[in-house]
PDB file of C-alpha atoms in Angstrom:
ATOM      1  CA  GLY A 187       0.000   0.000   0.000  1.00  0.00           C
ATOM      2  CA  GLU A 188       0.852   3.675  -0.063  1.00  0.00           C
ATOM      3  CA  ASN A 189       3.312   5.129   2.459  1.00  0.00           C
ATOM      4  CA  VAL A 190       3.709   8.884   2.978  1.00  0.00           C
ATOM      5  CA  GLU A 191       6.682  10.346   4.841  1.00  0.00           C
ATOM      6  CA  GLN A 192       6.540  13.957   6.046  1.00  0.00           C
ATOM      7  CA  HIS A 193       9.319  16.265   7.282  1.00  0.00           C
ATOM      8  CA  PRO A 194      10.002  18.100   9.477  1.00  0.00           C
ATOM      9  CA  SER A 195       7.821  17.058  12.405  1.00  0.00           C
ATOM     10  CA  THR A 196       8.112  20.528  13.948  1.00  0.00           C
ATOM     11  CA  LEU A 197       8.966  23.855  12.359  1.00  0.00           C
ATOM     12  CA  SER A 198       9.358  27.219  14.048  1.00  0.00           C
ATOM     13  CA  VAL A 199       9.680  30.391  11.958  1.00  0.00           C
ATOM     14  CA  GLN A 200       9.551  34.125  12.555  1.00  0.00           C
ATOM     15  CA  GLU A 201       6.518  36.016  11.352  1.00  0.00           C
ATOM     16  CA  GLY A 202       7.074  37.076   7.745  1.00  0.00           C
ATOM     17  CA  ASP A 203       9.481  34.241   6.953  1.00  0.00           C
ATOM     18  CA  SER A 204       8.703  31.348   4.610  1.00  0.00           C
ATOM     19  CA  ALA A 205       7.953  27.787   5.687  1.00  0.00           C
ATOM     20  CA  VAL A 206       8.495  24.644   3.638  1.00  0.00           C
ATOM     21  CA  ILE A 207       7.146  21.184   4.442  1.00  0.00           C
ATOM     22  CA  LYS A 208       8.163  18.166   2.392  1.00  0.00           C
ATOM     23  CA  CYS A 209       6.524  14.820   1.738  1.00  0.00           C
ATOM     24  CA  THR A 210       7.462  11.694  -0.169  1.00  0.00           C
ATOM     25  CA  TYR A 211       5.168   8.907  -1.290  1.00  0.00           C
ATOM     26  CA  SER A 212       5.752   5.361  -2.418  1.00  0.00           C
ATOM     27  CA  ASP A 213       2.900   4.365  -4.742  1.00  0.00           C
ATOM     28  CA  SER A 214       3.444   5.547  -8.324  1.00  0.00           C
ATOM     29  CA  ALA A 215      -0.317   5.137  -8.928  1.00  0.00           C
ATOM     30  CA  SER A 216      -1.070   8.033  -6.560  1.00  0.00           C
ATOM     31  CA  ASN A 217      -2.303  11.037  -8.494  1.00  0.00           C
ATOM     32  CA  TYR A 218      -3.990  13.314  -5.957  1.00  0.00           C
ATOM     33  CA  PHE A 219      -2.054  15.186  -3.263  1.00  0.00           C
ATOM     34  CA  PRO A 220      -3.987  17.382  -0.802  1.00  0.00           C
ATOM     35  CA  TRP A 221      -2.666  19.375   2.139  1.00  0.00           C
ATOM     36  CA  TYR A 222      -4.721  19.813   5.299  1.00  0.00           C
ATOM     37  CA  LYS A 223      -4.392  22.273   8.157  1.00  0.00           C
ATOM     38  CA  GLN A 224      -5.572  21.171  11.586  1.00  0.00           C
ATOM     39  CA  GLU A 225      -5.807  23.600  14.474  1.00  0.00           C
ATOM     40  CA  LEU A 226      -5.886  22.280  18.018  1.00  0.00           C
ATOM     41  CA  GLY A 227      -9.155  20.466  18.684  1.00  0.00           C
ATOM     42  CA  LYS A 228     -10.502  21.214  15.229  1.00  0.00           C
ATOM     43  CA  ARG A 229     -11.206  19.270  12.064  1.00  0.00           C
ATOM     44  CA  PRO A 230      -8.621  18.961   9.277  1.00  0.00           C
ATOM     45  CA  GLN A 231      -9.345  21.543   6.590  1.00  0.00           C
ATOM     46  CA  LEU A 232      -8.154  21.372   3.006  1.00  0.00           C
ATOM     47  CA  ILE A 233      -5.900  24.305   2.174  1.00  0.00           C
ATOM     48  CA  ILE A 234      -4.616  23.317  -1.255  1.00  0.00           C
ATOM     49  CA  ASP A 235      -4.354  20.246  -3.452  1.00  0.00           C
ATOM     50  CA  ILE A 236      -2.573  19.223  -6.623  1.00  0.00           C
ATOM     51  CA  ARG A 237      -3.150  16.535  -9.179  1.00  0.00           C
ATOM     52  CA  SER A 238      -0.463  14.667 -11.050  1.00  0.00           C
ATOM     53  CA  ASN A 239      -1.014  16.459 -14.340  1.00  0.00           C
ATOM     54  CA  VAL A 240       0.475  19.714 -12.976  1.00  0.00           C
ATOM     55  CA  GLY A 241       3.795  20.495 -11.321  1.00  0.00           C
ATOM     56  CA  GLU A 242       2.877  23.531  -9.255  1.00  0.00           C
ATOM     57  CA  LYS A 243      -0.193  25.290  -7.926  1.00  0.00           C
ATOM     58  CA  LYS A 244      -0.512  28.592  -6.049  1.00  0.00           C
ATOM     59  CA  ASP A 245      -3.212  30.163  -3.943  1.00  0.00           C
ATOM     60  CA  GLN A 246      -2.197  33.533  -2.498  1.00  0.00           C
ATOM     61  CA  ARG A 247       0.546  32.825   0.095  1.00  0.00           C
ATOM     62  CA  ILE A 248       0.390  29.060  -0.327  1.00  0.00           C
ATOM     63  CA  ALA A 249       1.944  26.974  -3.082  1.00  0.00           C
ATOM     64  CA  VAL A 250       2.442  23.276  -3.662  1.00  0.00           C
ATOM     65  CA  THR A 251       4.984  21.651  -5.958  1.00  0.00           C
ATOM     66  CA  LEU A 252       4.974  18.064  -7.208  1.00  0.00           C
ATOM     67  CA  ASN A 253       7.800  15.996  -8.649  1.00  0.00           C
ATOM     68  CA  LYS A 254       6.276  12.748  -9.886  1.00  0.00           C
ATOM     69  CA  THR A 255       9.593  11.292 -10.980  1.00  0.00           C
ATOM     70  CA  ALA A 256      11.093  11.671  -7.525  1.00  0.00           C
ATOM     71  CA  LYS A 257       7.725  10.997  -5.813  1.00  0.00           C
ATOM     72  CA  HIS A 258       7.833  14.040  -3.618  1.00  0.00           C
ATOM     73  CA  PHE A 259       5.695  17.114  -3.082  1.00  0.00           C
ATOM     74  CA  SER A 260       6.125  20.191  -0.944  1.00  0.00           C
ATOM     75  CA  LEU A 261       4.039  22.911   0.687  1.00  0.00           C
ATOM     76  CA  HIS A 262       5.389  26.454   0.659  1.00  0.00           C
ATOM     77  CA  ILE A 263       3.902  29.192   2.840  1.00  0.00           C
ATOM     78  CA  THR A 264       5.256  32.695   2.284  1.00  0.00           C
ATOM     79  CA  GLU A 265       4.946  35.745   4.554  1.00  0.00           C
ATOM     80  CA  THR A 266       3.887  33.570   7.467  1.00  0.00           C
ATOM     81  CA  GLN A 267       1.494  34.977  10.054  1.00  0.00           C
ATOM     82  CA  PRO A 268       0.749  33.820  13.637  1.00  0.00           C
ATOM     83  CA  GLU A 269      -2.610  32.431  12.461  1.00  0.00           C
ATOM     84  CA  ASP A 270      -0.714  30.009  10.218  1.00  0.00           C
ATOM     85  CA  SER A 271       0.350  28.177  13.411  1.00  0.00           C
ATOM     86  CA  ALA A 272      -1.214  24.699  13.267  1.00  0.00           C
ATOM     87  CA  VAL A 273      -0.445  21.100  12.327  1.00  0.00           C
ATOM     88  CA  TYR A 274      -0.173  20.512   8.591  1.00  0.00           C
ATOM     89  CA  PHE A 275      -0.735  17.116   6.990  1.00  0.00           C
ATOM     90  CA  CYS A 276       0.125  16.010   3.497  1.00  0.00           C
ATOM     91  CA  ALA A 277      -1.718  13.108   1.913  1.00  0.00           C
ATOM     92  CA  ALA A 278      -1.715  11.019  -1.221  1.00  0.00           C
ATOM     93  CA  ALA A 279      -4.364   8.999  -2.995  1.00  0.00           C
ATOM     94  CA  ASP A 280      -5.029   7.049  -6.087  1.00  0.00           C
ATOM     95  CA  THR A 281      -8.388   8.574  -6.986  1.00  0.00           C
ATOM     96  CA  GLY A 282      -9.580   5.185  -8.133  1.00  0.00           C
ATOM     97  CA  ARG A 283      -9.161   3.935  -4.575  1.00  0.00           C
ATOM     98  CA  ARG A 284     -10.396   7.167  -3.029  1.00  0.00           C
ATOM     99  CA  ALA A 285      -8.631   6.561   0.292  1.00  0.00           C
ATOM    100  CA  LEU A 286      -6.180   9.176   1.528  1.00  0.00           C
ATOM    101  CA  THR A 287      -2.902   8.092   3.114  1.00  0.00           C
ATOM    102  CA  PHE A 288      -1.718  10.849   5.429  1.00  0.00           C
ATOM    103  CA  GLY A 289       1.733  11.860   6.548  1.00  0.00           C
ATOM    104  CA  SER A 290       2.510  12.115  10.247  1.00  0.00           C
ATOM    105  CA  GLY A 291       2.086  15.885  10.359  1.00  0.00           C
ATOM    106  CA  THR A 292       4.213  19.005  10.847  1.00  0.00           C
ATOM    107  CA  ARG A 293       3.598  21.314  13.770  1.00  0.00           C
ATOM    108  CA  LEU A 294       4.247  24.836  12.465  1.00  0.00           C
ATOM    109  CA  GLN A 295       4.747  27.613  14.978  1.00  0.00           C
ATOM    110  CA  VAL A 296       4.980  31.184  13.726  1.00  0.00           C
ATOM    111  CA  GLN A 297       6.625  33.445  16.284  1.00  0.00           C
ATOM    112  CA  PRO A 298       5.326  37.036  16.284  1.00  0.00           C
TER     113      PRO A 298
ATOM    114  CA  GLU B 899     -25.968  23.887   3.092  1.00  0.00           C
ATOM    115  CA  THR B 900     -24.948  22.000   6.226  1.00  0.00           C
ATOM    116  CA  GLY B 901     -21.494  20.594   6.794  1.00  0.00           C
ATOM    117  CA  VAL B 902     -20.477  17.187   8.121  1.00  0.00           C
ATOM    118  CA  THR B 903     -21.780  16.597  11.633  1.00  0.00           C
ATOM    119  CA  GLN B 904     -20.709  13.862  14.031  1.00  0.00           C
ATOM    120  CA  SER B 905     -22.044  12.592  17.332  1.00  0.00           C
ATOM    121  CA  PRO B 906     -21.205  12.187  20.093  1.00  0.00           C
ATOM    122  CA  THR B 907     -18.329  14.656  20.357  1.00  0.00           C
ATOM    123  CA  HIS B 908     -16.750  12.919  23.341  1.00  0.00           C
ATOM    124  CA  LEU B 909     -17.309   9.582  25.017  1.00  0.00           C
ATOM    125  CA  ILE B 910     -15.627   7.296  27.500  1.00  0.00           C
ATOM    126  CA  LYS B 911     -15.873   3.500  27.384  1.00  0.00           C
ATOM    127  CA  THR B 912     -14.168   0.609  29.108  1.00  0.00           C
ATOM    128  CA  ARG B 913     -12.272  -2.268  27.532  1.00  0.00           C
ATOM    129  CA  GLY B 914     -14.514  -4.892  25.973  1.00  0.00           C
ATOM    130  CA  GLN B 915     -17.457  -2.564  25.446  1.00  0.00           C
ATOM    131  CA  GLN B 916     -18.964  -1.620  22.105  1.00  0.00           C
ATOM    132  CA  VAL B 917     -19.406   1.863  20.650  1.00  0.00           C
ATOM    133  CA  THR B 918     -21.419   3.399  17.808  1.00  0.00           C
ATOM    134  CA  LEU B 919     -20.416   6.715  16.275  1.00  0.00           C
ATOM    135  CA  ARG B 920     -22.667   8.635  13.896  1.00  0.00           C
ATOM    136  CA  CYS B 921     -22.075  10.926  10.950  1.00  0.00           C
ATOM    137  CA  SER B 922     -24.308  13.054   8.766  1.00  0.00           C
ATOM    138  CA  SER B 923     -22.697  13.861   5.445  1.00  0.00           C
ATOM    139  CA  GLN B 924     -22.611  17.261   3.822  1.00  0.00           C
ATOM    140  CA  SER B 925     -25.649  18.041   1.716  1.00  0.00           C
ATOM    141  CA  GLY B 926     -25.281  16.559  -1.776  1.00  0.00           C
ATOM    142  CA  HIS B 927     -22.446  14.192  -0.840  1.00  0.00           C
ATOM    143  CA  ASN B 928     -22.935  10.476  -1.532  1.00  0.00           C
ATOM    144  CA  THR B 929     -19.715   9.020  -0.104  1.00  0.00           C
ATOM    145  CA  VAL B 930     -18.621   8.757   3.517  1.00  0.00           C
ATOM    146  CA  SER B 931     -15.167   7.787   4.761  1.00  0.00           C
ATOM    147  CA  TRP B 932     -14.047   7.116   8.322  1.00  0.00           C
ATOM    148  CA  TYR B 933     -10.584   7.838   9.682  1.00  0.00           C
ATOM    149  CA  GLN B 934      -8.927   7.154  13.039  1.00  0.00           C
ATOM    150  CA  GLN B 935      -6.537   9.814  14.344  1.00  0.00           C
ATOM    151  CA  ALA B 936      -4.431   8.804  17.337  1.00  0.00           C
ATOM    152  CA  LEU B 937      -2.883  11.592  19.388  1.00  0.00           C
ATOM    153  CA  GLY B 938      -0.020  13.267  17.542  1.00  0.00           C
ATOM    154  CA  GLN B 939      -0.498  11.259  14.354  1.00  0.00           C
ATOM    155  CA  GLY B 940      -2.094  11.661  10.975  1.00  0.00           C
ATOM    156  CA  PRO B 941      -5.541  10.250  10.250  1.00  0.00           C
ATOM    157  CA  GLN B 942      -5.632   6.590   9.174  1.00  0.00           C
ATOM    158  CA  PHE B 943      -8.216   5.321   6.708  1.00  0.00           C
ATOM    159  CA  ILE B 944     -10.682   2.833   8.199  1.00  0.00           C
ATOM    160  CA  PHE B 945     -13.200   2.379   5.380  1.00  0.00           C
ATOM    161  CA  GLN B 946     -15.418   4.147   2.880  1.00  0.00           C
ATOM    162  CA  TYR B 947     -19.111   3.745   2.030  1.00  0.00           C
ATOM    163  CA  TYR B 948     -20.832   4.505  -1.245  1.00  0.00           C
ATOM    164  CA  ARG B 949     -24.430   3.601  -2.069  1.00  0.00           C
ATOM    165  CA  GLU B 950     -24.737   1.781   1.259  1.00  0.00           C
ATOM    166  CA  GLU B 951     -21.883  -0.605   0.407  1.00  0.00           C
ATOM    167  CA  GLU B 952     -18.356  -0.726   1.803  1.00  0.00           C
ATOM    168  CA  ASN B 953     -16.102   0.578  -0.962  1.00  0.00           C
ATOM    169  CA  GLY B 954     -12.558   0.181   0.303  1.00  0.00           C
ATOM    170  CA  ARG B 955     -11.056  -0.684   3.670  1.00  0.00           C
ATOM    171  CA  GLY B 956      -7.819   0.120   5.429  1.00  0.00           C
ATOM    172  CA  ASN B 957      -5.786  -2.077   7.747  1.00  0.00           C
ATOM    173  CA  PHE B 958      -8.354  -2.403  10.544  1.00  0.00           C
ATOM    174  CA  PRO B 959      -9.722  -5.641  12.047  1.00  0.00           C
ATOM    175  CA  PRO B 960     -13.298  -6.861  11.458  1.00  0.00           C
ATOM    176  CA  ARG B 961     -14.442  -5.555  14.852  1.00  0.00           C
ATOM    177  CA  PHE B 962     -14.511  -2.182  13.088  1.00  0.00           C
ATOM    178  CA  SER B 963     -17.677  -2.173  10.999  1.00  0.00           C
ATOM    179  CA  GLY B 964     -19.955   0.392   9.458  1.00  0.00           C
ATOM    180  CA  LEU B 965     -23.193   1.216   7.759  1.00  0.00           C
ATOM    181  CA  GLN B 966     -24.416   3.807   5.309  1.00  0.00           C
ATOM    182  CA  PHE B 967     -28.092   4.713   5.141  1.00  0.00           C
ATOM    183  CA  PRO B 968     -30.189   5.789   2.132  1.00  0.00           C
ATOM    184  CA  ASN B 969     -29.818   9.448   3.192  1.00  0.00           C
ATOM    185  CA  TYR B 970     -26.006   8.938   3.015  1.00  0.00           C
ATOM    186  CA  SER B 971     -25.510   9.246   6.771  1.00  0.00           C
ATOM    187  CA  SER B 972     -23.253   6.634   8.313  1.00  0.00           C
ATOM    188  CA  GLU B 973     -22.351   4.775  11.490  1.00  0.00           C
ATOM    189  CA  LEU B 974     -19.043   3.373  12.685  1.00  0.00           C
ATOM    190  CA  ASN B 975     -19.273   0.480  15.127  1.00  0.00           C
ATOM    191  CA  VAL B 976     -16.363  -0.842  17.149  1.00  0.00           C
ATOM    192  CA  ASN B 977     -16.751  -4.045  19.152  1.00  0.00           C
ATOM    193  CA  ALA B 978     -14.581  -5.424  21.945  1.00  0.00           C
ATOM    194  CA  LEU B 979     -12.901  -2.078  22.577  1.00  0.00           C
ATOM    195  CA  GLU B 980      -9.180  -2.045  23.334  1.00  0.00           C
ATOM    196  CA  LEU B 981      -7.111   0.666  25.008  1.00  0.00           C
ATOM    197  CA  ASP B 982      -5.431   1.439  21.650  1.00  0.00           C
ATOM    198  CA  ASP B 983      -8.806   2.321  20.164  1.00  0.00           C
ATOM    199  CA  SER B 984      -8.620   5.598  22.083  1.00  0.00           C
ATOM    200  CA  ALA B 985      -8.481   8.231  19.337  1.00  0.00           C
ATOM    201  CA  LEU B 986     -10.325  10.921  17.442  1.00  0.00           C
ATOM    202  CA  TYR B 987     -12.646   9.338  14.871  1.00  0.00           C
ATOM    203  CA  LEU B 988     -13.187  11.535  11.867  1.00  0.00           C
ATOM    204  CA  CYS B 989     -15.924  11.209   9.322  1.00  0.00           C
ATOM    205  CA  ALA B 990     -15.443  12.772   5.898  1.00  0.00           C
ATOM    206  CA  SER B 991     -17.927  13.127   3.087  1.00  0.00           C
ATOM    207  CA  SER B 992     -17.367  13.682  -0.590  1.00  0.00           C
ATOM    208  CA  ASP B 993     -19.167  13.624  -3.910  1.00  0.00           C
ATOM    209  CA  ARG B 994     -17.877  10.661  -5.868  1.00  0.00           C
ATOM    210  CA  GLN B 995     -18.923  12.200  -9.173  1.00  0.00           C
ATOM    211  CA  LYS B 996     -16.962  15.392  -8.543  1.00  0.00           C
ATOM    212  CA  SER B 997     -13.477  16.286  -7.378  1.00  0.00           C
ATOM    213  CA  GLY B 998     -13.430  13.826  -4.519  1.00  0.00           C
ATOM    214  CA  GLU B 999     -12.331  16.515  -2.051  1.00  0.00           C
ATOM    215  CA  LEU B1000     -12.987  15.325   1.493  1.00  0.00           C
ATOM    216  CA  PHE B1001     -14.894  17.482   3.951  1.00  0.00           C
ATOM    217  CA  PHE B1002     -14.253  16.435   7.542  1.00  0.00           C
ATOM    218  CA  GLY B1003     -16.481  16.597  10.560  1.00  0.00           C
ATOM    219  CA  GLU B1004     -15.205  17.768  13.937  1.00  0.00           C
ATOM    220  CA  GLY B1005     -14.763  14.188  15.069  1.00  0.00           C
ATOM    221  CA  SER B1006     -15.760  11.981  17.977  1.00  0.00           C
ATOM    222  CA  ARG B1007     -13.111  11.660  20.669  1.00  0.00           C
ATOM    223  CA  LEU B1008     -13.206   8.166  22.160  1.00  0.00           C
ATOM    224  CA  THR B1009     -11.374   7.309  25.365  1.00  0.00           C
ATOM    225  CA  VAL B1010     -11.130   3.649  26.346  1.00  0.00           C
ATOM    226  CA  LEU B1011     -10.236   2.962  29.971  1.00  0.00           C
TER     227      LEU B1011
END
């Protein structure tokens, strides 16, 4: 089955700096890669996703890149703000299977 | 349009007991998935239901079972509870005919003593 590795497990940045979280996956059939943000005691919320037919996608301060050959994808957050502090999860799925395999999460702390 | 709702939000059980968790999917969504999230870990796929049938299952034993009803709501049942079953149980709904994006509920936090 699919295996998703996520790094780092914790990340502390100063407000205004950029943050990068990296994930690798094992199943070459995976073609859907969402990123979720989970605040303490709250539900995971989708912040951005990318499909295997594109290499990069941006949404304001958030961008995701995908390298299918190397089987890795990354989340980039620019101009970080204290409200970006949360746990971020990457995930991968073969849309035919429709089950997401999640990484272990990255706790991002943005220091004001 | 209502989002995904789950009940109960918190519950405490003892080893060996049985538990039923409930989920109402987002309006218009026909697929429900259940995930288990242990403390400090990512969610793990339990199973998915579509048209009242199980449509994919993760690495969970048969004592984890589920149902989907004609209105697309769903139940997760866990028999013979073990201490390691303590976790946040997340329900997620999606529209199989569309993007497949998952919308999560707030979860049911189960503590097994």
